[in-house]
């Protein structure tokens, strides 16, 4: 990945002419100087003593320890817009001192022992796609910071009888799927960051994919975990279900590297779908579409993909920049089905009849195919917009159905009030449950003199609105450092003490991802 941009440098793009003209009409011409993004900004000098680097090398081998500036630049922070803006402005202050690449659970445990002994902070690194500051550990009080790159833990062990697969945490989404496809199997976990994010990262952040309505969130797919902690190993998940006390897997899922390093993940797998079909539906208003989603979700029908854009997002049509402004009005819903031909047909007929009876207009397969085609494109468009001096960022939350109208109105108003004009606030329902849904907001605004401060002010206002509405501070992006100030509101002081107690037991000297997750 490029240190200052999203994804594969070969796929970097600029906006099509029509979209660029529209962006300039809304946000004004790009700043004269243009965005600086290509100079290799300097990383701070390595602060970790050479003899400590040598002890890490003794554990994993010289060739798997690096203090190379280019590699440290690539392991600095994640891929939120503020991460990119800081890197573009030459601020790489959070660069790790050294990148260490273990190959096994045992090597991870030995690296942690050295880290404890030398009081070095350890930041587990999967795909580096974090958007909540979870890779920017606190440095003060530590001898240095190690980026623990899990890219060599890539084993795959399939149990076709139980329909499970035990996967190395370093496998990226496409590699894991390619290995499972050899067995005719899939996890079905496809977040927008799929192409770069890792299995361990999905577990550590409780990620949710675009097809989670059908396959389930990643945490719901995990049946077993192995974890290395400074005080010993945790091996969890010996049966498909159990009543052996509280489910400790849930302590590891979402622990963001603060409790231990996930060294293997066993997931439920399914057959590769015979058929995939994604339909578009138009609704007169977002409220109508939300109401239809709720009815559908509570009807017992379970499409694989369900998402609904509000009026503004439907008009902008993030899936297809060539079609910006040509949505035809109303709100676009994507309803996708995956599985055997027979199951897809049965579900589609039943869900379509229900949606039609609720007032939806069937747009056929074309909008669904456009969404599928463009599903990984938006992050590249974010870079193109940043190049034009436009701030683009996202945030997400979730609540029960009875609170959706208020949450939508309050977060939108908070963002519109604080971003400065001109600004666009777009939203879609990204994940749907019987009891509620998540809302995913995307903003675009003319960049202020300090765009990082501009976003932090807007994000703070939106987060306060989320907390006041009683919704969650994060449905799938995790806590990191960015959401930490709102966690106590959500889980209460007793909840915070429980997290601190677990941390004290598993990581008594606090070397694991200091400053991340725990308030
Ligand atoms: C463009 C874009 C789109 C995104 N779309 C989605 C989406 O659709 N759905 C979604 O859920 N998220 C999404 N995200 C957020 C991000 O991709 C997820 O949080 C993802 O799960 C992170 O995986 P990763 O491998 O990149 O983890 P990393 O970024 O490497 O790490 C994330 C956190 O987990 C810790 N960690 C990583 N691996 C381990 C391990 N093995 N053991 C212990 N701790 C570990 C890290 O220290 C860090 O705190 C998106 C991000 C971007 C930039």
Coordinates of C-alpha atoms and ligand atoms in Angstrom, one line a residue:
X1 CA 0.0 0.0 0.0
X2 CA 1.1 3.6 -0.6
X3 CA 1.9 5.4 2.6
X4 CA -0.2 8.4 1.8
X5 CA -3.1 6.9 -0.1
X6 CA -5.5 3.9 -0.1
X7 CA -4.8 0.6 -1.7
X8 CA -2.9 -0.5 -4.7
X9 CA -0.9 2.5 -6.2
X10 CA -1.6 1.1 -9.7
X11 CA -5.3 1.7 -9.2
X12 CA -5.0 5.3 -8.0
X13 CA -7.5 7.3 -10.1
X14 CA -8.7 10.8 -10.7
X15 CA -12.3 11.8 -11.0
X16 CA -14.0 11.5 -14.4
X17 CA -14.4 14.9 -16.0
X18 CA -18.1 15.2 -15.3
X19 CA -17.7 14.3 -11.6
X20 CA -14.7 16.7 -11.3
X21 CA -16.8 19.5 -12.8
X22 CA -19.6 18.8 -10.3
X23 CA -17.1 18.7 -7.4
X24 CA -15.7 22.0 -8.5
X25 CA -19.2 23.5 -8.9
X26 CA -20.0 22.5 -5.3
X27 CA -16.7 23.0 -3.5
X28 CA -14.9 25.5 -5.7
X29 CA -11.7 25.1 -7.6
X30 CA -8.8 23.1 -6.0
X31 CA -6.2 25.1 -4.1
X32 CA -3.4 26.6 -6.3
X33 CA -0.7 24.6 -4.6
X34 CA -2.5 21.3 -5.0
X35 CA -2.2 18.5 -2.5
X36 CA 1.3 17.5 -1.5
X37 CA 1.4 13.7 -1.4
X38 CA 4.4 12.3 -3.1
X39 CA 7.5 13.4 -1.2
X40 CA 8.7 10.7 1.1
X41 CA 8.3 12.5 4.5
X42 CA 10.9 11.7 7.0
X43 CA 10.2 9.2 9.8
X44 CA 11.7 10.0 13.2
X45 CA 15.0 8.3 14.0
X46 CA 14.9 4.9 15.5
X47 CA 14.7 5.3 19.3
X48 CA 15.0 1.7 20.3
X49 CA 18.5 0.7 21.4
X50 CA 20.4 -1.5 18.9
X51 CA 20.8 -4.3 21.4
X52 CA 17.0 -4.6 21.9
X53 CA 16.6 -4.8 18.1
X54 CA 19.2 -7.5 18.1
X55 CA 17.2 -9.5 20.8
X56 CA 14.1 -9.4 18.6
X57 CA 16.2 -10.5 15.6
X58 CA 17.4 -13.5 17.7
X59 CA 13.8 -14.5 18.1
X60 CA 12.5 -14.2 14.5
X61 CA 15.7 -14.1 12.4
X62 CA 17.7 -11.1 11.2
X63 CA 15.8 -11.0 7.9
X64 CA 12.5 -10.6 9.7
X65 CA 13.4 -7.5 11.7
X66 CA 13.6 -4.2 9.9
X67 CA 14.3 -0.5 10.9
X68 CA 14.1 0.5 7.2
X69 CA 12.5 4.0 6.8
X70 CA 10.3 3.0 3.9
X71 CA 8.8 0.0 5.8
X72 CA 8.4 2.1 9.0
X73 CA 6.5 4.7 6.9
X74 CA 4.2 2.0 5.6
X75 CA 3.5 0.8 9.2
X76 CA 2.7 4.3 10.5
X77 CA -1.0 4.7 11.7
X78 CA -3.8 3.4 9.5
X79 CA -6.0 4.7 6.7
X80 CA -8.5 7.1 8.2
X81 CA -8.6 10.5 6.4
X82 CA -6.8 12.2 9.3
X83 CA -4.1 9.5 9.0
X84 CA -3.7 10.3 5.3
X85 CA -3.8 14.1 5.9
X86 CA -1.2 13.9 8.6
X87 CA 1.1 11.7 6.4
X88 CA 0.5 14.0 3.4
X89 CA 1.5 17.0 5.7
X90 CA 4.7 15.1 6.5
X91 CA 3.8 14.1 10.1
X92 CA 4.9 10.5 10.6
X93 CA 5.6 11.0 14.4
X94 CA 3.8 7.7 15.2
X95 CA 6.2 5.6 13.1
X96 CA 7.3 2.4 14.9
X97 CA 11.0 2.0 15.6
X98 CA 11.2 -1.5 14.3
X99 CA 9.0 -3.9 12.3
X100 CA 9.2 -7.5 13.6
X101 CA 7.7 -10.4 11.6
X102 CA 7.2 -13.6 13.6
X103 CA 6.2 -16.8 11.8
X104 CA 4.4 -18.8 14.6
X105 CA 2.5 -18.6 17.8
X106 CA 5.7 -19.5 19.7
X107 CA 7.6 -16.7 18.0
X108 CA 4.9 -14.2 18.9
X109 CA 5.0 -15.3 22.5
X110 CA 8.8 -14.9 22.6
X111 CA 8.6 -11.5 21.0
X112 CA 6.1 -10.5 23.7
X113 CA 8.5 -11.8 26.4
X114 CA 11.2 -9.6 25.0
X115 CA 8.9 -6.6 24.9
X116 CA 7.9 -7.1 28.5
X117 CA 11.6 -7.5 29.5
X118 CA 12.7 -4.4 27.7
X119 CA 9.4 -2.4 28.2
X120 CA 8.7 -2.0 24.5
X121 CA 5.2 -1.1 23.2
X122 CA 3.9 -3.7 20.8
X123 CA 1.4 -2.8 18.0
X124 CA -0.1 -5.9 16.2
X125 CA -0.3 -5.1 12.5
X126 CA -2.6 -7.0 10.2
X127 CA -3.6 -5.1 7.0
X128 CA -3.1 -1.6 8.4
X129 CA -6.5 -0.5 7.3
X130 CA -7.6 0.7 10.7
X131 CA -9.6 3.9 10.7
X132 CA -9.9 4.7 14.4
X133 CA -6.3 5.2 15.5
X134 CA -5.8 1.6 16.7
X135 CA -2.3 1.5 15.2
X136 CA -1.0 4.7 16.9
X137 CA 0.1 3.4 20.3
X138 CA 1.3 5.7 23.0
X139 CA 5.1 6.0 23.0
X140 CA 5.7 7.9 26.2
X141 CA 7.0 5.8 29.0
X142 CA 8.2 3.0 26.7
X143 CA 11.7 2.2 25.4
X144 CA 10.3 2.2 21.9
X145 CA 7.5 0.8 19.6
X146 CA 7.4 -2.4 17.7
X147 CA 5.1 -3.0 14.8
X148 CA 4.3 -6.7 15.1
X149 CA 3.6 -7.6 11.5
X150 CA 1.6 -10.8 11.3
X151 CA 2.0 -11.3 7.6
X152 CA 3.9 -14.6 7.9
X153 CA 1.2 -16.3 9.9
X154 CA -0.8 -17.5 6.9
X155 CA -1.6 -21.2 7.5
X156 CA -5.0 -22.6 6.4
X157 CA -6.5 -25.8 7.8
X158 CA -9.9 -26.8 6.5
X159 CA -12.3 -29.1 8.3
X160 CA -14.9 -29.9 5.5
X161 CA -16.9 -32.1 7.8
X162 CA -17.5 -29.5 10.4
X163 CA -17.5 -26.7 7.8
X164 CA -14.8 -24.7 9.6
X165 CA -11.4 -23.3 8.7
X166 CA -8.5 -22.4 10.9
X167 CA -6.7 -19.4 9.4
X168 CA -3.5 -17.6 10.1
X169 CA -4.2 -14.0 11.2
X170 CA -1.9 -12.5 8.6
X171 CA -4.0 -13.8 5.6
X172 CA -5.5 -10.8 3.7
X173 CA -9.1 -11.1 2.6
X174 CA -8.5 -12.2 -1.0
X175 CA -5.7 -14.7 0.0
X176 CA -8.0 -16.3 2.6
X177 CA -10.8 -16.6 0.1
X178 CA -8.5 -18.0 -2.7
X179 CA -7.3 -20.7 -0.3
X180 CA -10.9 -21.6 0.7
X181 CA -12.1 -21.5 -2.9
X182 CA -9.8 -24.5 -3.6
X183 CA -12.2 -26.4 -1.3
X184 CA -15.3 -24.8 -2.8
X185 CA -15.8 -22.8 0.4
X186 CA -16.1 -19.1 1.4
X187 CA -16.2 -17.1 4.6
X188 CA -18.5 -14.5 3.0
X189 CA -16.9 -11.6 4.8
X190 CA -16.4 -8.8 2.4
X191 CA -15.9 -5.4 4.0
X192 CA -15.0 -2.5 1.8
X193 CA -11.4 -2.9 3.0
X194 CA -11.5 -6.6 2.0
X195 CA -8.6 -6.4 -0.5
X196 CA -6.1 -5.3 2.2
X197 CA -7.4 -6.1 5.6
X198 CA -6.4 -9.3 7.4
X199 CA -8.2 -12.2 9.2
X200 CA -6.6 -11.2 12.5
X201 CA -7.7 -7.6 12.0
X202 CA -11.3 -8.7 11.3
X203 CA -11.4 -10.5 14.6
X204 CA -9.5 -7.8 16.6
X205 CA -12.0 -5.1 15.4
X206 CA -15.2 -7.1 15.2
X207 CA -15.5 -6.2 11.5
X208 CA -18.7 -6.3 9.6
X209 CA -18.9 -7.0 5.8
X210 CA -21.1 -5.8 3.0
X211 CA -22.8 -9.3 3.0
X212 CA -23.1 -9.5 6.8
X213 CA -26.9 -9.5 6.6
X214 CA -26.7 -13.0 5.2
X215 CA -23.4 -14.4 6.4
X216 CA -23.2 -12.6 9.7
X217 CA -20.6 -10.2 11.2
X218 CA -17.1 -11.5 11.5
X219 CA -17.4 -12.0 15.3
X220 CA -20.5 -14.2 14.6
X221 CA -18.5 -16.4 12.3
X222 CA -15.6 -17.1 14.7
X223 CA -15.8 -20.4 16.5
X224 CA -12.3 -20.6 17.9
X225 CA -9.2 -18.4 18.6
X226 CA -5.6 -18.8 19.7
X227 CA -4.1 -15.8 21.4
X228 CA -0.6 -15.1 22.7
X229 CA -0.5 -12.9 25.8
X230 CA 2.4 -11.7 28.0
X231 CA 1.0 -14.0 30.8
X232 CA 0.5 -17.1 28.6
X233 CA -1.6 -18.6 25.8
X234 CA -5.4 -18.5 25.5
X235 CA -7.0 -21.3 23.3
X236 CA -10.7 -20.9 23.0
X237 CA -13.5 -22.6 21.2
X238 CA -13.6 -26.4 21.7
X239 CA -17.1 -27.0 20.5
X240 CA -19.7 -25.4 18.3
X241 CA -21.4 -24.0 21.4
X242 CA -20.9 -24.4 25.1
X243 CA -22.2 -23.3 28.5
X244 CA -18.8 -23.3 30.1
X245 CA -19.1 -20.0 31.8
X246 CA -19.0 -16.6 30.0
X247 CA -17.8 -16.9 26.4
X248 CA -14.2 -15.8 26.6
X249 CA -13.9 -15.6 22.8
X250 CA -16.0 -12.4 23.1
X251 CA -13.3 -10.9 25.3
X252 CA -10.7 -11.4 22.5
X253 CA -13.0 -10.4 19.6
X254 CA -12.8 -6.6 19.5
X255 CA -9.8 -6.4 21.8
X256 CA -7.7 -4.5 19.2
X257 CA -4.4 -5.9 20.3
X258 CA -4.7 -4.6 23.8
X259 CA -5.2 -8.0 25.5
X260 CA -3.1 -10.3 23.3
X261 CA -2.1 -11.1 19.8
X262 CA -4.5 -13.4 17.9
X263 CA -2.4 -16.1 16.3
X264 CA -5.1 -18.2 14.7
X265 CA -8.8 -17.8 14.0
X266 CA -11.3 -20.7 13.3
X267 CA -14.3 -19.6 11.3
X268 CA -17.5 -21.1 10.1
X269 CA -17.4 -21.5 6.3
X270 CA -20.1 -22.0 3.7
X271 CA -20.1 -23.3 0.1
X272 CA -19.1 -20.8 -2.6
X273 CA -22.5 -19.5 -3.8
X274 CA -23.7 -21.0 -7.1
X275 CA -25.5 -17.8 -7.9
X276 CA -25.2 -14.1 -6.8
X277 CA -27.9 -11.6 -7.7
X278 CA -28.1 -8.0 -6.6
X279 CA -31.2 -6.0 -7.3
X280 CA -31.9 -2.2 -7.0
X281 CA -35.1 -0.8 -5.5
X282 CA -36.2 2.8 -5.4
X283 CA -38.1 4.4 -2.5
X284 CA -39.8 7.7 -2.4
X285 CA -37.9 8.7 0.8
X286 CA -35.3 7.5 3.2
X287 CA -38.0 7.1 5.8
X288 CA -40.0 4.8 3.5
X289 CA -36.9 2.7 2.7
X290 CA -36.0 2.4 6.4
X291 CA -39.5 1.2 7.2
X292 CA -39.4 -1.3 4.4
X293 CA -36.0 -2.6 5.5
X294 CA -37.4 -3.1 9.0
X295 CA -40.4 -5.0 7.7
X296 CA -38.1 -7.2 5.6
X297 CA -35.7 -7.9 8.4
X298 CA -38.5 -8.8 10.7
X299 CA -40.3 -11.0 8.2
X300 CA -37.9 -13.9 8.5
X301 CA -36.5 -13.4 5.0
X302 CA -32.8 -13.0 5.0
X303 CA -31.2 -11.5 1.8
X304 CA -27.4 -11.6 1.9
X305 CA -26.9 -7.9 1.2
X306 CA -29.1 -5.1 2.4
X307 CA -28.2 -1.4 2.1
X308 CA -30.2 1.8 1.6
X309 CA -28.8 5.2 0.6
X310 CA -30.5 8.4 1.7
X311 CA -31.7 11.0 -0.8
X312 CA -28.3 12.8 -0.9
X313 CA -26.2 9.6 -1.2
X314 CA -28.5 8.2 -3.9
X315 CA -28.0 11.4 -5.9
X316 CA -24.3 11.3 -5.5
X317 CA -24.2 7.5 -6.3
X318 CA -20.8 6.6 -4.8
X319 CA -20.8 3.3 -6.7
X320 CA -20.6 5.0 -10.1
X321 CA -18.9 8.4 -10.4
X322 CA -20.0 8.6 -14.1
X323 CA -23.6 8.6 -12.9
X324 CA -23.2 11.3 -10.2
X325 CA -26.3 13.5 -10.2
X326 CA -28.3 11.1 -12.4
X327 CA -30.0 8.9 -9.7
X328 CA -33.5 9.6 -11.0
X329 CA -34.6 10.8 -7.5
X330 CA -35.7 9.0 -4.4
X331 CA -33.5 6.5 -2.4
X332 CA -31.7 3.5 -3.7
X333 CA -31.8 0.2 -1.9
X334 CA -29.6 -2.8 -2.9
X335 CA -30.9 -6.2 -2.1
X336 CA -28.6 -9.1 -2.8
X337 CA -29.0 -12.8 -2.6
X338 CA -26.2 -15.5 -2.6
X339 CA -26.5 -19.2 -2.5
X340 CA -27.9 -22.1 -4.5
X341 CA -29.9 -21.2 -7.5
X342 CA -33.1 -22.6 -5.9
X343 CA -32.6 -20.7 -2.6
X344 CA -31.8 -17.4 -4.4
X345 CA -34.9 -17.7 -6.5
X346 CA -37.2 -18.5 -3.6
X347 CA -35.8 -15.7 -1.4
X348 CA -35.8 -13.2 -4.2
X349 CA -39.4 -13.9 -5.2
X350 CA -40.6 -13.7 -1.6
X351 CA -38.6 -10.6 -0.8
X352 CA -39.5 -8.8 -4.0
X353 CA -43.2 -9.4 -3.4
X354 CA -42.9 -7.9 0.0
X355 CA -40.9 -4.9 -1.1
X356 CA -43.3 -4.2 -4.0
X357 CA -46.2 -4.5 -1.5
X358 CA -44.5 -1.8 0.6
X359 CA -44.3 0.7 -2.3
X360 CA -40.8 0.0 -3.6
X361 CA -40.1 0.3 -7.3
X362 CA -38.1 -2.6 -8.7
X363 CA -35.1 -1.2 -10.7
X364 CA -33.9 -4.7 -11.8
X365 CA -30.3 -5.9 -11.7
X366 CA -28.4 -2.9 -13.2
X367 CA -28.0 -0.8 -10.0
X368 CA -27.1 -3.9 -8.1
X369 CA -24.4 -4.8 -10.6
X370 CA -23.1 -1.2 -10.6
X371 CA -22.8 -1.4 -6.8
X372 CA -21.0 -4.7 -7.0
X373 CA -18.7 -3.4 -9.7
X374 CA -17.9 -0.2 -7.7
X375 CA -17.9 -1.7 -4.2
X376 CA -14.1 -1.2 -3.7
X377 CA -13.8 2.0 -5.6
X378 CA -14.9 4.6 -3.1
X379 CA -11.6 4.7 -1.1
X380 CA -9.7 5.5 -4.3
X381 CA -12.2 8.4 -5.0
X382 CA -11.5 9.7 -1.5
X383 CA -7.8 10.2 -2.5
X384 CA -8.9 11.9 -5.7
X385 CA -11.1 14.3 -3.7
X386 CA -8.3 15.0 -1.2
X387 CA -6.1 15.9 -4.2
X388 CA -8.8 18.5 -5.1
X389 CA -8.7 20.0 -1.5
X390 CA -12.0 18.3 -0.5
X391 CA -12.2 16.6 2.9
X392 CA -13.9 13.2 2.6
X393 CA -14.4 11.0 5.7
X394 CA -16.9 8.5 7.1
X395 CA -18.3 7.5 10.4
X396 CA -20.7 4.8 11.5
X397 CA -23.0 3.9 14.4
X398 CA -26.0 1.7 15.1
X399 CA -29.2 1.7 17.1
X400 CA -32.5 -0.1 17.5
X401 CA -35.2 0.6 14.9
X402 CA -37.2 2.8 17.3
X403 CA -34.2 5.2 17.5
X404 CA -33.2 5.4 13.9
X405 CA -35.0 8.5 12.9
X406 CA -33.6 10.6 15.7
X407 CA -30.1 9.2 15.3
X408 CA -30.1 10.0 11.6
X409 CA -31.4 13.5 12.1
X410 CA -29.1 14.4 15.0
X411 CA -25.9 13.1 13.5
X412 CA -26.6 14.7 10.2
X413 CA -27.4 18.0 11.9
X414 CA -24.2 17.9 14.0
X415 CA -22.0 17.3 10.9
X416 CA -23.7 20.0 8.9
X417 CA -23.4 22.5 11.7
X418 CA -19.7 21.8 12.3
X419 CA -18.1 21.1 8.9
X420 CA -18.4 24.6 7.5
X421 CA -19.9 25.3 4.1
X422 CA -19.9 24.0 1.4
X423 CA -20.4 20.5 2.8
X424 CA -22.3 17.4 1.8
X425 CA -23.5 14.8 4.4
X426 CA -24.5 11.5 2.9
X427 CA -25.8 8.4 4.7
X428 CA -26.7 4.8 4.1
X429 CA -28.1 2.0 6.2
X430 CA -25.1 -0.4 5.9
X431 CA -26.2 -3.4 8.1
X432 CA -29.6 -4.6 9.0
X433 CA -30.8 -6.7 12.0
X434 CA -34.2 -7.8 13.2
X435 CA -33.9 -5.3 16.0
X436 CA -32.2 -2.3 14.4
X437 CA -29.6 -1.2 11.9
X438 CA -26.3 0.7 11.4
X439 CA -26.0 4.1 9.8
X440 CA -22.9 5.0 7.8
X441 CA -22.3 8.6 7.1
X442 CA -19.9 10.0 4.4
X443 CA -19.0 13.7 4.4
X444 CA -17.4 15.9 1.8
X445 CA -16.5 19.5 2.6
X446 CA -14.1 22.1 1.3
X447 CA -11.0 21.7 3.4
X448 CA -10.3 24.4 6.0
X449 CA -6.8 25.6 6.7
X450 CA -6.4 22.8 9.2
X451 CA -8.5 19.9 7.8
X452 CA -7.5 17.6 10.6
X453 CA -8.9 20.0 13.2
X454 CA -11.9 20.6 10.9
X455 CA -12.7 16.8 10.9
X456 CA -12.0 16.3 14.6
X457 CA -14.5 19.1 15.5
X458 CA -17.1 17.5 13.3
X459 CA -16.4 14.0 14.5
X460 CA -16.6 15.2 18.2
X461 CA -20.0 16.8 17.5
X462 CA -21.3 13.7 15.7
X463 CA -20.0 11.4 18.5
X464 CA -21.6 13.5 21.2
X465 CA -24.9 13.3 19.2
X466 CA -24.5 9.6 18.9
X467 CA -24.0 9.2 22.7
X468 CA -26.9 11.6 23.4
X469 CA -29.1 9.5 21.2
X470 CA -28.1 6.3 23.1
X471 CA -26.6 4.7 20.1
X472 CA -23.3 2.9 19.8
X473 CA -20.1 4.9 19.2
X474 CA -19.1 2.2 16.6
X475 CA -20.9 -0.6 14.9
X476 CA -17.8 -2.0 13.1
X477 CA -14.9 0.4 13.0
X478 CA -13.9 -0.4 16.6
X479 CA -12.6 1.9 19.3
X480 CA -8.9 2.5 18.6
X481 CA -7.9 5.8 20.1
X482 CA -10.5 7.9 18.3
X483 CA -13.6 6.5 20.0
X484 CA -12.0 5.9 23.4
X485 CA -13.5 9.1 25.0
X486 CA -17.0 7.8 24.3
X487 CA -16.6 4.2 25.5
X488 CA -17.3 4.8 29.2
X489 CA -20.6 6.4 28.2
X490 CA -21.5 3.3 26.4
X491 CA -20.4 0.5 28.8
X492 CA -20.4 2.4 32.1
X493 CA -17.7 2.7 34.8
X494 CA -18.1 -0.9 35.9
X495 CA -17.6 -2.0 32.3
X496 CA -14.4 0.1 32.1
X497 CA -13.1 -1.5 35.3
X498 CA -13.8 -4.9 33.8
X499 CA -11.8 -4.1 30.7
X500 CA -9.0 -2.7 32.9
X501 CA -9.0 -5.8 35.1
X502 CA -8.7 -8.1 32.1
X503 CA -5.9 -5.9 30.7
X504 CA -4.1 -6.0 34.1
X505 CA -4.3 -9.8 34.1
X506 CA -3.2 -10.5 30.5
X507 CA -0.8 -7.6 30.1
X508 CA 0.3 -6.5 33.5
X509 CA 3.2 -4.2 32.3
X510 CA 0.9 -2.7 29.6
X511 CA 3.1 -3.3 26.6
X512 CA 0.2 -4.3 24.3
X513 CA -1.1 -1.4 22.2
X514 CA -0.9 1.2 25.0
X515 CA -3.5 3.9 24.7
X516 CA -5.7 1.9 22.4
X517 CA -9.3 0.7 23.4
X518 CA -9.1 0.9 27.3
X519 CA -10.3 4.3 28.7
Ligands
LIG1 C1 -11.4 2.2 2.9 C2 -11.8 1.5 4.1 C3 -13.0 0.7 4.1 C4 -13.3 0.0 5.3 N1 -14.5 -0.7 5.3 C5 -14.8 -1.5 6.3 C6 -16.0 -2.3 6.3 O1 -16.7 -2.4 5.3 N2 -16.3 -3.0 7.4 C7 -15.5 -3.0 8.6 O2 -15.8 -3.6 9.5 N3 -14.4 -2.2 8.6 C8 -14.0 -1.5 7.5 N4 -12.9 -0.7 7.6 C9 -12.0 -0.7 8.8 C10 -10.9 -1.7 8.8 O3 -10.7 -2.2 7.5 C11 -11.3 -2.9 9.7 O4 -11.3 -2.4 11.0 C12 -10.4 -4.1 9.5 O5 -11.0 -5.2 10.3 C13 -9.0 -4.0 10.0 O6 -8.3 -5.1 9.6 P1 -6.7 -5.0 9.4 O7 -6.2 -6.3 9.1 O8 -6.4 -3.9 8.4 O9 -6.3 -4.5 10.9 P2 -5.2 -3.4 11.3 O10 -5.6 -2.1 10.8 O11 -3.8 -3.9 11.0 O12 -5.4 -3.5 12.9 C14 -6.6 -3.0 13.4 C15 -6.5 -3.2 15.0 O13 -6.4 -4.5 15.3 C16 -5.2 -4.8 15.9 N5 -4.8 -6.1 15.4 C17 -4.6 -6.4 14.1 N6 -4.3 -7.7 13.9 C18 -4.3 -8.3 15.2 C19 -4.0 -9.6 15.7 N7 -3.7 -10.6 14.9 N8 -4.1 -9.7 17.0 C20 -4.4 -8.7 17.9 N9 -4.7 -7.5 17.4 C21 -4.6 -7.3 16.1 C22 -4.3 -3.7 15.6 O14 -3.2 -3.5 16.5 C23 -5.2 -2.5 15.5 O15 -5.5 -2.0 16.8 C24 -12.5 0.0 6.4 C25 -11.3 0.8 6.4 C26 -11.0 1.5 5.3 C27 -9.7 2.3 5.2

